[in-house]
Short mmCIF file of C-alpha atoms in Angstrom, two decimals:
data_model
loop_
_atom_site.label_atom_id
_atom_site.label_comp_id
_atom_site.label_asym_id
_atom_site.label_seq_id
_atom_site.Cartn_x
_atom_site.Cartn_y
_atom_site.Cartn_z
CA ALA A 1 98.13 94.62 89.88
CA TYR A 2 97.16 97.99 90.37
CA ILE A 3 98.66 101.31 90.90
CA THR A 4 97.58 103.54 95.04
CA ASN A 5 98.41 107.01 94.62
CA LYS A 6 98.05 109.29 92.27
CA GLY A 7 100.64 110.52 90.39
CA VAL A 8 103.13 107.91 90.19
CA ASN A 9 105.92 107.91 88.63
CA LEU A 10 106.83 105.36 85.82
CA ARG A 11 110.99 105.47 85.37
CA GLN A 12 112.93 104.04 83.06
CA ARG A 13 115.39 102.81 85.57
CA ALA A 14 114.71 101.66 89.69
CA THR A 15 116.22 104.73 90.60
CA THR A 16 114.36 108.10 91.98
CA GLU A 17 117.39 109.77 89.42
CA SER A 18 116.38 108.31 86.46
CA ASP A 19 113.46 110.33 84.00
CA SER A 20 109.71 110.01 84.51
CA ILE A 21 108.41 108.21 81.25
CA HIS A 22 105.12 108.35 82.15
CA ILE A 23 101.96 109.23 85.66
CA LEU A 24 100.39 107.03 86.89
CA ASN A 25 97.12 106.83 88.64
CA THR A 26 95.36 105.48 91.57
CA GLY A 27 94.04 102.15 90.02
CA ASP A 28 95.39 101.68 86.91
CA SER A 29 96.13 98.76 86.13
CA VAL A 30 99.76 97.36 85.69
CA GLU A 31 101.08 93.60 85.14
CA ILE A 32 103.95 92.81 87.54
CA ILE A 33 107.39 91.35 85.43
CA GLU A 34 109.48 91.57 88.17
CA GLU A 35 109.86 92.60 92.41
CA LEU A 36 113.04 94.25 93.32
CA GLY A 37 112.29 94.86 97.08
CA GLN A 38 112.07 98.93 96.73
CA TRP A 39 111.25 98.90 93.42
CA THR A 40 109.08 96.97 91.07
CA LYS A 41 109.53 96.39 87.14
CA ILE A 42 106.03 97.15 85.77
CA ASN A 43 104.33 96.66 82.16
CA VAL A 44 101.61 99.56 81.09
CA ASN A 45 100.53 99.42 77.31
CA SER A 46 103.88 97.71 76.51
CA GLU A 47 105.67 100.13 78.05
CA ILE A 48 108.15 98.53 80.78
CA GLY A 49 109.48 100.59 83.50
CA TYR A 50 110.17 100.68 87.37
CA VAL A 51 107.59 102.56 89.95
CA TYR A 52 108.50 102.60 93.65
CA SER A 53 106.94 99.21 95.44
CA GLU A 54 104.73 101.29 97.80
CA TYR A 55 103.24 102.32 95.33
CA ILE A 56 101.26 98.67 93.77
CA THR A 57 99.07 96.46 95.29
CA THR A 58 97.32 93.32 93.76
CA ASP A 59 94.68 94.30 95.86
CA ILE A 60 91.86 96.42 93.44
CA ASN A 61 90.26 97.20 96.94
CA LYS A 62 93.84 98.91 98.34
CA THR A 63 93.51 101.79 95.57
CA ASN A 64 91.23 103.88 96.89
CA SER A 65 92.92 104.97 100.25
CA VAL A 66 94.55 108.04 100.85
CA SER A 67 98.56 107.19 101.25
CA ARG A 68 100.67 109.66 101.68
CA GLY A 69 103.93 107.65 101.40
CA SER A 70 106.40 106.20 104.38
CA SER A 71 107.88 108.18 107.17
CA ARG A 72 110.92 107.79 106.13
CA ASP A 73 109.74 109.91 102.39
CA ILE A 74 108.44 112.51 104.55
CA ASP A 75 110.79 112.82 106.78
CA THR A 76 113.44 113.66 103.64
CA LEU A 77 111.09 115.82 102.45
CA ILE A 78 110.71 117.95 105.81
CA GLU A 79 113.83 118.03 105.80
CA THR A 80 114.39 119.16 102.50
CA ALA A 81 112.22 122.26 103.05
CA LYS A 82 113.58 123.24 106.02
CA SER A 83 116.93 123.14 104.50
CA LYS A 84 115.31 126.53 102.18
CA LEU A 85 114.52 128.72 105.77
CA GLY A 86 115.19 131.82 104.79
CA SER A 87 115.91 131.15 101.13
CA PRO A 88 113.92 134.75 99.44
CA TYR A 89 110.66 134.64 97.91
CA ASN A 90 111.43 136.07 93.28
CA TYR A 91 108.32 135.42 91.49
CA GLY A 92 108.46 132.41 88.79
CA SER A 93 111.49 131.25 90.47
CA ILE A 94 112.08 127.29 91.51
CA GLY A 95 114.86 127.26 93.10
CA PRO A 96 117.23 126.40 93.72
CA ASN A 97 118.21 129.28 95.84
CA SER A 98 115.17 131.45 95.60
CA PHE A 99 111.89 131.00 95.36
CA ASP A 100 108.13 131.50 94.31
CA CYS A 101 105.32 129.30 96.52
CA SER A 102 104.57 126.54 93.92
CA GLY A 103 108.25 126.46 93.10
CA PHE A 104 109.35 125.77 96.67
CA VAL A 105 107.21 123.09 97.08
CA SER A 106 107.39 121.42 93.63
CA TYR A 107 111.02 121.90 94.50
CA SER A 108 110.41 119.52 97.92
CA PHE A 109 108.93 116.71 96.71
CA LYS A 110 111.14 116.37 93.45
CA THR A 111 114.30 116.66 94.47
CA SER A 112 113.91 115.16 98.13
CA LEU A 113 110.99 112.33 96.49
CA GLY A 114 111.56 113.11 92.79
CA VAL A 115 108.20 113.39 92.58
CA GLU A 116 107.29 115.26 89.87
CA LEU A 117 104.58 118.49 90.68
CA PRO A 118 101.71 120.72 88.06
CA ARG A 119 104.26 123.98 88.50
CA THR A 120 101.04 126.47 89.88
CA SER A 121 99.54 126.94 93.17
CA THR A 122 96.46 126.10 90.90
CA SER A 123 97.09 123.24 89.40
CA MET A 124 98.37 121.47 91.99
CA SER A 125 95.06 122.16 94.30
CA GLN A 126 93.81 120.35 91.53
CA GLU A 127 95.46 116.93 91.83
CA GLY A 128 95.41 114.61 95.17
CA VAL A 129 92.50 114.12 97.35
CA GLN A 130 91.25 116.49 99.31
CA VAL A 131 91.45 115.95 102.60
CA SER A 132 89.99 118.56 105.99
CA LYS A 133 92.12 120.95 107.93
CA GLU A 134 91.97 118.79 111.02
CA GLU A 135 92.90 115.28 108.71
CA LEU A 136 95.72 116.93 107.75
CA GLN A 137 98.84 115.00 108.54
CA THR A 138 102.66 115.81 107.59
CA GLY A 139 104.02 116.44 104.37
CA ASP A 140 100.20 117.68 102.80
CA ILE A 141 100.21 120.11 100.45
CA VAL A 142 98.23 122.59 101.70
CA SER A 143 95.89 124.89 99.79
CA PHE A 144 94.93 128.49 100.01
CA ASP A 145 92.63 131.98 98.65
CA THR A 146 94.56 134.47 100.17
CA ASP A 147 93.50 137.47 97.38
CA GLY A 148 90.44 137.59 99.56
CA GLY A 149 87.40 135.25 98.25
CA LEU A 150 88.23 135.40 95.02
CA ASN A 151 87.25 131.61 95.03
CA ARG A 152 90.86 130.08 93.19
CA VAL A 153 93.44 129.04 94.95
CA ASN A 154 96.81 131.27 94.68
CA HIS A 155 99.48 130.07 97.09
CA VAL A 156 100.77 126.61 98.77
CA GLY A 157 102.90 125.15 100.85
CA ILE A 158 103.89 121.66 103.19
CA TYR A 159 102.05 120.96 105.76
CA LEU A 160 104.82 120.47 109.19
CA SER A 161 102.15 119.58 112.37
CA ASP A 162 100.56 120.75 115.35
CA GLY A 163 98.70 123.18 112.96
CA GLU A 164 102.43 124.75 111.16
CA PHE A 165 103.33 124.97 107.13
CA ILE A 166 106.22 126.02 105.72
CA HIS A 167 106.18 127.86 102.43
CA ALA A 168 108.01 130.50 99.68
CA SER A 169 106.25 133.32 101.51
CA SER A 170 105.19 136.68 99.12
CA GLY A 171 104.09 139.24 101.66
CA ARG A 172 106.58 141.12 103.80
CA ASN A 173 108.89 138.68 104.67
CA MET A 174 109.58 138.09 100.77
CA LYS A 175 110.97 134.68 102.23
CA VAL A 176 110.86 130.39 102.26
CA MET A 177 109.61 131.08 106.29
CA ILE A 178 107.09 128.36 108.55
CA SER A 179 103.74 130.41 109.59
CA SER A 180 100.53 129.14 111.31
CA LEU A 181 97.60 128.50 109.77
CA ASP A 182 95.51 129.87 112.60
CA GLU A 183 96.79 133.22 111.17
CA LYS A 184 93.90 135.00 109.76
CA HIS A 185 95.34 135.52 105.95
CA TYR A 186 95.93 131.53 105.30
#
């Protein structure tokens, strides 16, 4: 079988509470040991663990599509992110009471979905599959160069819908807030 997404956690046990023992990526070949409904027990290079069943396929052609998770997972992600609205911005903070931008995104994904992301906005922007602004879907990570054209990502947030995203703003508001992609700054 094959992994359908980049950054899929291979876990010790069939729960998001379990530690990740390896990160799998799109197209990685794995051996299915047992299908357990929501979870599948697999063998990867003699390492036995569990992955969400929706991130595994026996059809190699299905590994090239952009998968952004189930609507249930996205609802949980957005609910977690919105629960932190108004939390203060604090550079270098990863929560749960204050955040910098990448700390907020990382916290939201790890707490709601068990997905571990790279720590910085720049490293987050180098993962996954890039999509155009018109292709954005709820739960996508949005990346920005807010330093006036230095051509490097220095800010991230989570796309909501209708051109809005949630993020830990280091601007004058210094808090987790919802902003519009149409604002000049973004």
